[in-house]
GROMACS .gro file of C-alpha atoms in nm:
model
  427
    1MET     CA    1  11.411  13.951   9.975
    2VAL     CA    2  11.500  14.308   9.883
    3ASP     CA    3  11.431  14.493   9.560
    4ALA     CA    4  11.756  14.573   9.385
    5GLY     CA    5  11.575  14.793   9.136
    6THR     CA    6  11.485  15.066   9.382
    7GLY     CA    7  11.760  15.313   9.456
    8THR     CA    8  11.796  15.501   9.780
    9GLY     CA    9  11.608  15.825   9.775
   10ALA     CA   10  11.382  15.744   9.481
   11GLY     CA   11  11.054  15.933   9.490
   12LYS     CA   12  10.707  15.790   9.536
   13PRO     CA   13  10.591  15.864   9.177
   14ALA     CA   14  10.893  15.679   9.035
   15ALA     CA   15  10.830  15.383   9.266
   16GLY     CA   16  10.464  15.374   9.171
   17GLN     CA   17  10.544  15.384   8.802
   18ARG     CA   18  10.797  15.104   8.848
   19LEU     CA   19  10.537  14.891   9.025
   20ARG     CA   20  10.281  14.948   8.751
   21ARG     CA   21  10.540  14.848   8.493
   22ALA     CA   22  10.621  14.538   8.700
   23ARG     CA   23  10.252  14.442   8.705
   24VAL     CA   24  10.225  14.464   8.325
   25ALA     CA   25  10.550  14.271   8.286
   26VAL     CA   26  10.449  13.983   8.512
   27ALA     CA   27  10.108  13.969   8.339
   28LEU     CA   28  10.287  13.924   8.004
   29VAL     CA   29  10.499  13.649   8.161
   30PHE     CA   30  10.181  13.467   8.261
   31ALA     CA   31  10.045  13.505   7.906
   32VAL     CA   32  10.367  13.365   7.755
   33HIS     CA   33  10.353  13.070   7.995
   34GLY     CA   34   9.993  12.999   7.897
   35ALA     CA   35  10.070  13.029   7.526
   36VAL     CA   36  10.320  12.742   7.551
   37THR     CA   37  10.054  12.515   7.702
   38GLY     CA   38   9.793  12.614   7.446
   39SER     CA   39  10.034  12.564   7.156
   40PHE     CA   40  10.138  12.216   7.265
   41ALA     CA   41   9.780  12.103   7.330
   42THR     CA   42   9.680  12.158   6.967
   43ARG     CA   43   9.960  11.937   6.834
   44VAL     CA   44   9.907  11.639   7.067
   45PRO     CA   45   9.730  11.442   6.785
   46TRP     CA   46  10.032  11.503   6.555
   47VAL     CA   47  10.268  11.385   6.831
   48GLN     CA   48  10.055  11.074   6.886
   49ASP     CA   49  10.068  10.985   6.516
   50HIS     CA   50  10.440  11.061   6.492
   51THR     CA   51  10.526  10.831   6.785
   52ASP     CA   52  10.266  10.569   6.683
   53ALA     CA   53  10.125  10.569   7.035
   54SER     CA   54   9.791  10.417   7.127
   55ALA     CA   55   9.537  10.611   7.330
   56GLY     CA   56   9.647  10.434   7.647
   57GLN     CA   57  10.016  10.494   7.576
   58LEU     CA   58   9.950  10.861   7.505
   59GLY     CA   59   9.762  10.890   7.833
   60LEU     CA   60  10.065  10.745   8.012
   61ALA     CA   61  10.301  10.986   7.839
   62LEU     CA   62  10.081  11.285   7.924
   63ALA     CA   63  10.118  11.203   8.294
   64PHE     CA   64  10.490  11.278   8.278
   65PRO     CA   65  10.462  11.661   8.262
   66ALA     CA   66  10.284  11.661   8.598
   67ILE     CA   67  10.543  11.424   8.741
   68GLY     CA   68  10.829  11.641   8.620
   69ALA     CA   69  10.663  11.955   8.755
   70SER     CA   70  10.602  11.802   9.097
   71VAL     CA   71  10.964  11.688   9.126
   72ALA     CA   72  11.121  12.015   9.009
   73MET     CA   73  10.897  12.276   9.172
   74PRO     CA   74  11.078  12.275   9.508
   75LEU     CA   75  11.401  12.378   9.326
   76ALA     CA   76  11.251  12.708   9.213
   77GLY     CA   77  11.295  12.878   9.550
   78TRP     CA   78  11.663  12.781   9.571
   79VAL     CA   79  11.731  12.905   9.217
   80SER     CA   80  11.559  13.237   9.288
   81HIS     CA   81  11.763  13.277   9.608
   82ARG     CA   82  12.088  13.198   9.425
   83PHE     CA   83  12.043  13.418   9.119
   84GLY     CA   84  11.772  13.668   9.213
   85ALA     CA   85  11.406  13.652   9.121
   86ARG     CA   86  11.430  13.834   8.786
   87THR     CA   87  11.731  13.642   8.656
   88ALA     CA   88  11.589  13.312   8.777
   89LEU     CA   89  11.253  13.377   8.612
   90ARG     CA   90  11.422  13.482   8.287
   91GLY     CA   91  11.620  13.159   8.275
   92MET     CA   92  11.341  12.924   8.384
   93LEU     CA   93  11.088  13.082   8.149
   94ALA     CA   94  11.333  13.051   7.855
   95LEU     CA   95  11.385  12.682   7.937
   96TRP     CA   96  11.005  12.637   7.942
   97THR     CA   97  10.945  12.810   7.609
   98LEU     CA   98  11.232  12.630   7.439
   99SER     CA   99  11.113  12.293   7.572
  100LEU     CA  100  10.806  12.339   7.352
  101THR     CA  101  11.018  12.206   7.063
  102LEU     CA  102  11.097  11.875   7.233
  103PRO     CA  103  10.771  11.672   7.208
  104ALA     CA  104  10.755  11.700   6.830
  105LEU     CA  105  11.112  11.569   6.805
  106ALA     CA  106  11.047  11.249   7.004
  107PRO     CA  107  11.071  10.946   6.771
  108ASN     CA  108  10.898  10.696   6.998
  109LEU     CA  109  10.698  10.657   7.319
  110VAL     CA  110  10.999  10.619   7.552
  111ALA     CA  111  11.159  10.935   7.418
  112LEU     CA  112  10.827  11.116   7.440
  113CYS     CA  113  10.792  11.027   7.810
  114GLY     CA  114  11.146  11.155   7.871
  115VAL     CA  115  11.102  11.488   7.694
  116LEU     CA  116  10.762  11.545   7.858
  117LEU     CA  117  10.929  11.491   8.197
  118VAL     CA  118  11.168  11.777   8.109
  119TYR     CA  119  10.882  11.981   7.962
  120GLY     CA  120  10.687  11.948   8.287
  121ALA     CA  121  10.989  12.024   8.506
  122THR     CA  122  11.056  12.352   8.329
  123ALA     CA  123  10.686  12.435   8.336
  124GLY     CA  124  10.663  12.380   8.711
  125MET     CA  125  10.977  12.575   8.803
  126SER     CA  126  10.878  12.877   8.591
  127ASP     CA  127  10.523  12.850   8.728
  128VAL     CA  128  10.645  12.881   9.088
  129ALA     CA  129  10.883  13.168   9.003
  130MET     CA  130  10.622  13.377   8.821
  131ASN     CA  131  10.357  13.318   9.089
  132ALA     CA  132  10.605  13.419   9.364
  133LEU     CA  133  10.680  13.741   9.175
  134GLY     CA  134  10.307  13.795   9.117
  135VAL     CA  135  10.238  13.765   9.489
  136GLU     CA  136  10.521  14.008   9.574
  137THR     CA  137  10.398  14.257   9.312
  138GLU     CA  138  10.044  14.231   9.450
  139GLU     CA  139  10.175  14.287   9.803
  140ARG     CA  140  10.358  14.603   9.705
  141LEU     CA  141  10.076  14.742   9.496
  142GLY     CA  142   9.840  14.691   9.790
  143ARG     CA  143   9.555  14.542   9.583
  144SER     CA  144   9.456  14.212   9.434
  145ILE     CA  145   9.607  14.124   9.096
  146MET     CA  146   9.655  13.745   9.112
  147SER     CA  147   9.321  13.659   8.956
  148GLY     CA  148   9.393  13.888   8.662
  149LEU     CA  149   9.739  13.737   8.621
  150HIS     CA  150   9.589  13.391   8.593
  151GLY     CA  151   9.332  13.537   8.357
  152MET     CA  152   9.623  13.648   8.137
  153TRP     CA  153   9.751  13.289   8.149
  154SER     CA  154   9.414  13.176   8.015
  155VAL     CA  155   9.429  13.442   7.744
  156GLY     CA  156   9.776  13.324   7.646
  157ALA     CA  157   9.656  12.966   7.632
  158LEU     CA  158   9.363  13.067   7.409
  159VAL     CA  159   9.592  13.262   7.175
  160GLY     CA  160   9.841  12.975   7.159
  161SER     CA  161   9.570  12.720   7.091
  162ALA     CA  162   9.412  12.943   6.823
  163ALA     CA  163   9.746  12.976   6.641
  164GLY     CA  164   9.805  12.602   6.679
  165THR     CA  165   9.462  12.524   6.542
  166VAL     CA  166   9.536  12.731   6.233
  167ALA     CA  167   9.871  12.556   6.189
  168ALA     CA  168   9.714  12.212   6.230
  169HIS     CA  169   9.434  12.297   5.985
  170ALA     CA  170   9.697  12.411   5.732
  171GLU     CA  171   9.881  12.080   5.791
  172VAL     CA  172  10.199  12.256   5.900
  173ASP     CA  173  10.457  12.011   6.034
  174ALA     CA  174  10.445  12.030   6.414
  175ARG     CA  175  10.825  12.041   6.435
  176ALA     CA  176  10.830  12.362   6.233
  177HIS     CA  177  10.524  12.511   6.404
  178LEU     CA  178  10.648  12.448   6.758
  179ALA     CA  179  11.004  12.559   6.676
  180VAL     CA  180  10.888  12.894   6.541
  181THR     CA  181  10.642  12.938   6.828
  182ALA     CA  182  10.913  12.856   7.083
  183ALA     CA  183  11.148  13.112   6.929
  184VAL     CA  184  10.884  13.385   6.931
  185LEU     CA  185  10.771  13.311   7.287
  186THR     CA  186  11.131  13.296   7.411
  187VAL     CA  187  11.196  13.647   7.282
  188LEU     CA  188  10.865  13.778   7.422
  189GLY     CA  189  10.933  13.615   7.757
  190ALA     CA  190  11.283  13.767   7.778
  191LEU     CA  191  11.143  14.111   7.698
  192ALA     CA  192  10.866  14.073   7.957
  193CYS     CA  193  11.111  13.963   8.227
  194ARG     CA  194  11.303  14.289   8.192
  195GLY     CA  195  11.021  14.473   8.370
  196VAL     CA  196  10.949  14.241   8.664
  197LEU     CA  197  11.069  14.323   9.016
  198ASP     CA  198  11.440  14.261   9.063
  199LEU     CA  199  11.420  14.087   9.399
  200ARG     CA  200  11.734  13.948   9.555
  201SER     CA  201  11.807  13.772   9.881
  202ALA     CA  202  11.955  13.973  10.166
  203PRO     CA  203  12.322  13.891  10.237
  204ASP     CA  204  12.237  13.730  10.571
  205GLU     CA  205  11.937  13.537  10.437
  206HIS     CA  206  11.982  13.159  10.450
  207PRO     CA  207  11.918  12.978  10.123
  208PRO     CA  208  11.615  12.750  10.112
  209PRO     CA  209  11.683  12.375  10.084
  210HIS     CA  210  11.698  12.220   9.736
  211PHE     CA  211  11.409  11.994   9.830
  212ALA     CA  212  11.179  12.029  10.128
  213LEU     CA  213  10.836  11.919  10.234
  214PRO     CA  214  10.579  12.199  10.200
  215PRO     CA  215  10.491  12.378  10.525
  216ARG     CA  216  10.173  12.280  10.704
  217SER     CA  217  10.001  12.602  10.598
  218ALA     CA  218  10.061  12.513  10.232
  219LEU     CA  219   9.904  12.171  10.283
  220VAL     CA  220   9.583  12.325  10.419
  221ILE     CA  221   9.567  12.592  10.149
  222GLY     CA  222   9.659  12.334   9.888
  223ALA     CA  223   9.360  12.121   9.989
  224VAL     CA  224   9.130  12.402   9.876
  225GLY     CA  225   9.324  12.432   9.551
  226PHE     CA  226   9.298  12.054   9.510
  227CYS     CA  227   8.917  12.076   9.511
  228ALA     CA  228   8.916  12.350   9.250
  229VAL     CA  229   9.170  12.191   9.015
  230PHE     CA  230   8.999  11.851   9.037
  231ALA     CA  231   8.672  12.013   8.927
  232GLU     CA  232   8.858  12.203   8.653
  233GLY     CA  233   9.038  11.899   8.515
  234ALA     CA  234   8.728  11.680   8.534
  235SER     CA  235   8.516  11.937   8.352
  236LEU     CA  236   8.769  12.010   8.078
  237ASP     CA  237   8.835  11.641   8.005
  238TRP     CA  238   8.493  11.486   8.061
  239SER     CA  239   8.227  11.750   7.993
  240ALA     CA  240   8.200  11.671   7.620
  241VAL     CA  241   8.191  11.298   7.694
  242TYR     CA  242   7.918  11.356   7.950
  243LEU     CA  243   7.691  11.540   7.708
  244ARG     CA  244   7.753  11.287   7.435
  245ASP     CA  245   7.705  10.970   7.641
  246GLU     CA  246   7.460  11.074   7.912
  247LEU     CA  247   7.243  11.319   7.716
  248ASN     CA  248   7.297  11.184   7.361
  249THR     CA  249   7.395  11.520   7.210
  250SER     CA  250   7.577  11.581   6.881
  251PRO     CA  251   7.957  11.607   6.886
  252GLY     CA  252   7.940  11.980   6.814
  253LEU     CA  253   7.704  12.052   7.103
  254ALA     CA  254   7.910  11.829   7.331
  255ALA     CA  255   8.222  12.026   7.248
  256ALA     CA  256   8.036  12.347   7.335
  257SER     CA  257   8.036  12.238   7.700
  258THR     CA  258   8.415  12.263   7.713
  259THR     CA  259   8.398  12.604   7.547
  260ALA     CA  260   8.138  12.725   7.795
  261PHE     CA  261   8.353  12.613   8.087
  262ALA     CA  262   8.676  12.764   7.952
  263CYS     CA  263   8.516  13.096   7.858
  264THR     CA  264   8.344  13.159   8.193
  265MET     CA  265   8.663  13.066   8.373
  266ALA     CA  266   8.875  13.308   8.168
  267ILE     CA  267   8.623  13.591   8.206
  268ALA     CA  268   8.589  13.534   8.580
  269ARG     CA  269   8.965  13.541   8.628
  270LEU     CA  270   9.004  13.866   8.439
  271ALA     CA  271   8.725  14.027   8.644
  272GLY     CA  272   8.814  13.851   8.968
  273ASP     CA  273   9.051  14.111   9.115
  274ALA     CA  274   8.775  14.372   9.135
  275VAL     CA  275   8.553  14.123   9.315
  276VAL     CA  276   8.829  14.021   9.557
  277THR     CA  277   8.909  14.387   9.630
  278ARG     CA  278   8.542  14.453   9.704
  279PHE     CA  279   8.453  14.145   9.908
  280GLY     CA  280   8.782  13.984  10.016
  281ALA     CA  281   8.926  13.643   9.936
  282VAL     CA  282   8.720  13.434  10.178
  283ARG     CA  283   8.380  13.568  10.071
  284THR     CA  284   8.478  13.547   9.706
  285VAL     CA  285   8.585  13.182   9.731
  286ARG     CA  286   8.285  13.092   9.945
  287THR     CA  287   8.049  13.244   9.686
  288SER     CA  288   8.249  13.078   9.410
  289GLY     CA  289   8.206  12.745   9.586
  290VAL     CA  290   7.831  12.795   9.597
  291CYS     CA  291   7.830  12.868   9.220
  292ALA     CA  292   8.041  12.561   9.149
  293THR     CA  293   7.822  12.341   9.370
  294LEU     CA  294   7.506  12.465   9.196
  295GLY     CA  295   7.677  12.400   8.861
  296GLY     CA  296   7.763  12.044   8.965
  297LEU     CA  297   7.404  11.983   9.075
  298LEU     CA  298   7.277  12.112   8.742
  299VAL     CA  299   7.510  11.873   8.560
  300VAL     CA  300   7.417  11.559   8.756
  301THR     CA  301   7.042  11.631   8.744
  302ALA     CA  302   7.036  11.753   8.382
  303THR     CA  303   6.760  11.615   8.162
  304HIS     CA  304   6.834  11.854   7.875
  305PRO     CA  305   7.166  11.965   7.722
  306ALA     CA  306   7.094  12.329   7.809
  307MET     CA  307   7.092  12.238   8.180
  308ALA     CA  308   7.428  12.066   8.153
  309LEU     CA  309   7.579  12.354   7.952
  310GLY     CA  310   7.462  12.595   8.219
  311GLY     CA  311   7.605  12.369   8.486
  312PHE     CA  312   7.949  12.356   8.326
  313ALA     CA  313   7.944  12.734   8.278
  314LEU     CA  314   7.873  12.776   8.651
  315LEU     CA  315   8.150  12.529   8.737
  316GLY     CA  316   8.395  12.735   8.532
  317LEU     CA  317   8.277  13.053   8.703
  318GLY     CA  318   8.305  12.890   9.045
  319VAL     CA  319   8.657  12.749   9.025
  320ALA     CA  320   8.819  13.034   8.828
  321VAL     CA  321   8.966  13.246   9.106
  322VAL     CA  322   9.038  12.977   9.363
  323VAL     CA  323   9.387  12.875   9.247
  324PRO     CA  324   9.512  13.235   9.206
  325LEU     CA  325   9.392  13.316   9.559
  326ALA     CA  326   9.546  12.994   9.691
  327PHE     CA  327   9.884  13.102   9.551
  328ALA     CA  328   9.836  13.448   9.701
  329ALA     CA  329   9.752  13.304  10.041
  330ALA     CA  330  10.047  13.063  10.028
  331GLY     CA  331  10.283  13.349   9.946
  332ARG     CA  332  10.179  13.529  10.264
  333SER     CA  333  10.149  13.225  10.490
  334GLY     CA  334  10.507  13.216  10.620
  335PRO     CA  335  10.866  13.337  10.590
  336ALA     CA  336  10.940  13.127  10.277
  337PRO     CA  337  10.689  13.229  10.007
  338SER     CA  338  10.849  13.031   9.724
  339GLN     CA  339  10.850  12.714   9.932
  340ALA     CA  340  10.484  12.758  10.027
  341ILE     CA  341  10.384  12.838   9.669
  342ALA     CA  342  10.575  12.534   9.546
  343GLY     CA  343  10.386  12.321   9.799
  344VAL     CA  344  10.046  12.449   9.684
  345ALA     CA  345  10.149  12.415   9.320
  346THR     CA  346  10.259  12.055   9.374
  347ILE     CA  347   9.924  11.969   9.535
  348THR     CA  348   9.724  12.135   9.257
  349TYR     CA  349   9.933  11.972   8.983
  350THR     CA  350   9.875  11.635   9.154
  351SER     CA  351   9.502  11.704   9.155
  352GLY     CA  352   9.509  11.781   8.783
  353LEU     CA  353   9.706  11.458   8.728
  354ILE     CA  354   9.464  11.226   8.908
  355ALA     CA  355   9.134  11.394   8.820
  356PRO     CA  356   9.089  11.252   8.467
  357SER     CA  357   9.177  10.896   8.567
  358ALA     CA  358   8.975  10.912   8.888
  359MET     CA  359   8.670  11.029   8.692
  360GLY     CA  360   8.712  10.741   8.448
  361SER     CA  361   8.757  10.482   8.724
  362VAL     CA  362   8.443  10.594   8.908
  363ALA     CA  363   8.251  10.602   8.578
  364ASP     CA  364   8.360  10.245   8.499
  365LEU     CA  365   8.240  10.124   8.840
  366THR     CA  366   7.919  10.327   8.846
  367SER     CA  367   7.839  10.600   8.591
  368LEU     CA  368   7.969  10.933   8.469
  369THR     CA  369   7.683  11.098   8.656
  370VAL     CA  370   7.823  10.962   8.983
  371SER     CA  371   8.168  11.090   8.881
  372PHE     CA  372   8.029  11.441   8.854
  373GLY     CA  373   7.857  11.388   9.187
  374LEU     CA  374   8.211  11.357   9.328
  375VAL     CA  375   8.302  11.686   9.155
  376THR     CA  376   7.998  11.847   9.319
  377LEU     CA  377   8.108  11.729   9.665
  378LEU     CA  378   8.456  11.872   9.608
  379ALA     CA  379   8.301  12.199   9.492
  380LEU     CA  380   8.114  12.209   9.821
  381GLY     CA  381   8.453  12.174   9.989
  382LEU     CA  382   8.535  12.523   9.856
  383VAL     CA  383   8.251  12.664  10.064
  384VAL     CA  384   8.369  12.481  10.374
  385GLY     CA  385   8.741  12.550  10.331
  386ALA     CA  386   8.733  12.911  10.208
  387GLY     CA  387   8.843  13.040  10.549
  388VAL     CA  388   9.199  12.909  10.507
  389LEU     CA  389   9.254  13.168  10.230
  390ARG     CA  390   9.205  13.453  10.477
  391ALA     CA  391   9.566  13.564  10.425
  392ALA     CA  392   9.492  13.644  10.062
  393GLY     CA  393   9.268  13.929  10.171
  394ARG     CA  394   9.549  14.100  10.362
  395VAL     CA  395   9.733  14.347  10.145
  396THR     CA  396   9.981  14.619  10.230
  397PRO     CA  397   9.963  14.952  10.049
  398ALA     CA  398  10.288  15.052   9.885
  399THR     CA  399  10.382  15.401   9.996
  400GLY     CA  400  10.732  15.427   9.862
  401PRO     CA  401  11.081  15.282   9.879
  402THR     CA  402  11.265  15.245  10.203
  403GLU     CA  403  11.632  15.321  10.253
  404ALA     CA  404  11.707  14.950  10.234
  405GLY     CA  405  11.560  14.934   9.886
  406GLY     CA  406  11.229  14.783   9.983
  407VAL     CA  407  10.880  14.930  10.004
  408ASP     CA  408  10.732  15.081  10.316
  409GLY     CA  409  10.520  14.830  10.498
  410VAL     CA  410  10.696  14.531  10.341
  411ASP     CA  411  10.975  14.368  10.530
  412GLY     CA  412  11.283  14.206  10.381
  413ALA     CA  413  11.116  13.871  10.334
  414GLY     CA  414  10.830  14.010  10.134
  415ALA     CA  415  10.575  13.965  10.415
  416PRO     CA  416  10.362  14.251  10.545
  417GLY     CA  417  10.550  14.459  10.795
  418ALA     CA  418  10.396  14.553  11.127
  419ALA     CA  419  10.387  14.917  11.042
  420GLY     CA  420  10.210  14.883  10.710
  421ALA     CA  421   9.984  14.580  10.753
  422ALA     CA  422   9.630  14.652  10.655
  423PRO     CA  423   9.343  14.475  10.834
  424THR     CA  424   9.190  14.188  10.645
  425ARG     CA  425   8.844  14.225  10.500
  426ASP     CA  426   8.767  13.862  10.572
  427ALA     CA  427   8.656  13.882  10.931
   0.00000   0.00000   0.00000
């Protein structure tokens, strides 16, 4: 793809300023995307009461966002090719923010499943589009930014959940709360999208298929992401239950395990780019895998709540940067970045979908301690599989716009050009 926002003959300072503005803009997009998720999560109890759904029925309904996302993600590349990356992201992000109003309007379980399917589809398409633009912005800046972008997503989710908690505590009707939130986030998203890179397909570039199987490289990279997201989903959903049931802690202390996990993950993502720049993607993920494995071992061998809390904090630290780096590696793994990113995103969403139920099934057959033993084994998989993310450590410095409207060292497809490719740090 070529950048329609760079005119012929533009100077290096102007190009550098535009790239810095694009980085801030895409970071704000990530924050808006996360705020939608955080806002909805706080009103799930209201939605359950409003639809009169049982716990099991609610669990079924909450599987539909992942299903919708998995089905719709492959479309994101075609939409971006057809309308350009900036326009496509603006439209898909607006659909995602506006879909926040739908769950609170569902009158029954069947309607809830339907609207959550749409909610997930818009989430997945905008997710792929913003990650593809994040990877391209990182490539042109010549340094790691993907971890920080996902950190901004976590910040957005925290802000959205904090506002939702206040609204729920004040007993504000969820329909009003989510409608106002959707309106605000739609405006913020549209403003943020104005500054992202305006990438458009070259006239002779063939459009990607509407639906396609992910390339083999995405499957391998996605396997690493699968391990990280499984550990993330299991820890977020089951950590409090583990402390309550296995270590007999109070509800407040049990809830602190989720907080410890979420906080270390958000902090690690915000600081992750500096670590990746210093040590490279492979060493960073390998070290992260060691941290996550040690955290899992602390959890399964815990005899005191403090050990388990420390274990969950290490798990959050260990899995934080893996998914951002998996997206970055996928975006550089072949000639169709959006298709590869969609493949990795589909695998990671699937992991998040099956993790909670898999943990429960193993716990029913054995114990929750054995379930977290499985998490520990998957965390060890990060150490073994880190090498497949080697492409994430290969960045191309941006030295200025080319006559064709691109950036020196970046070819028309957004991959590193032969002239500007920097050697990877992950030897």
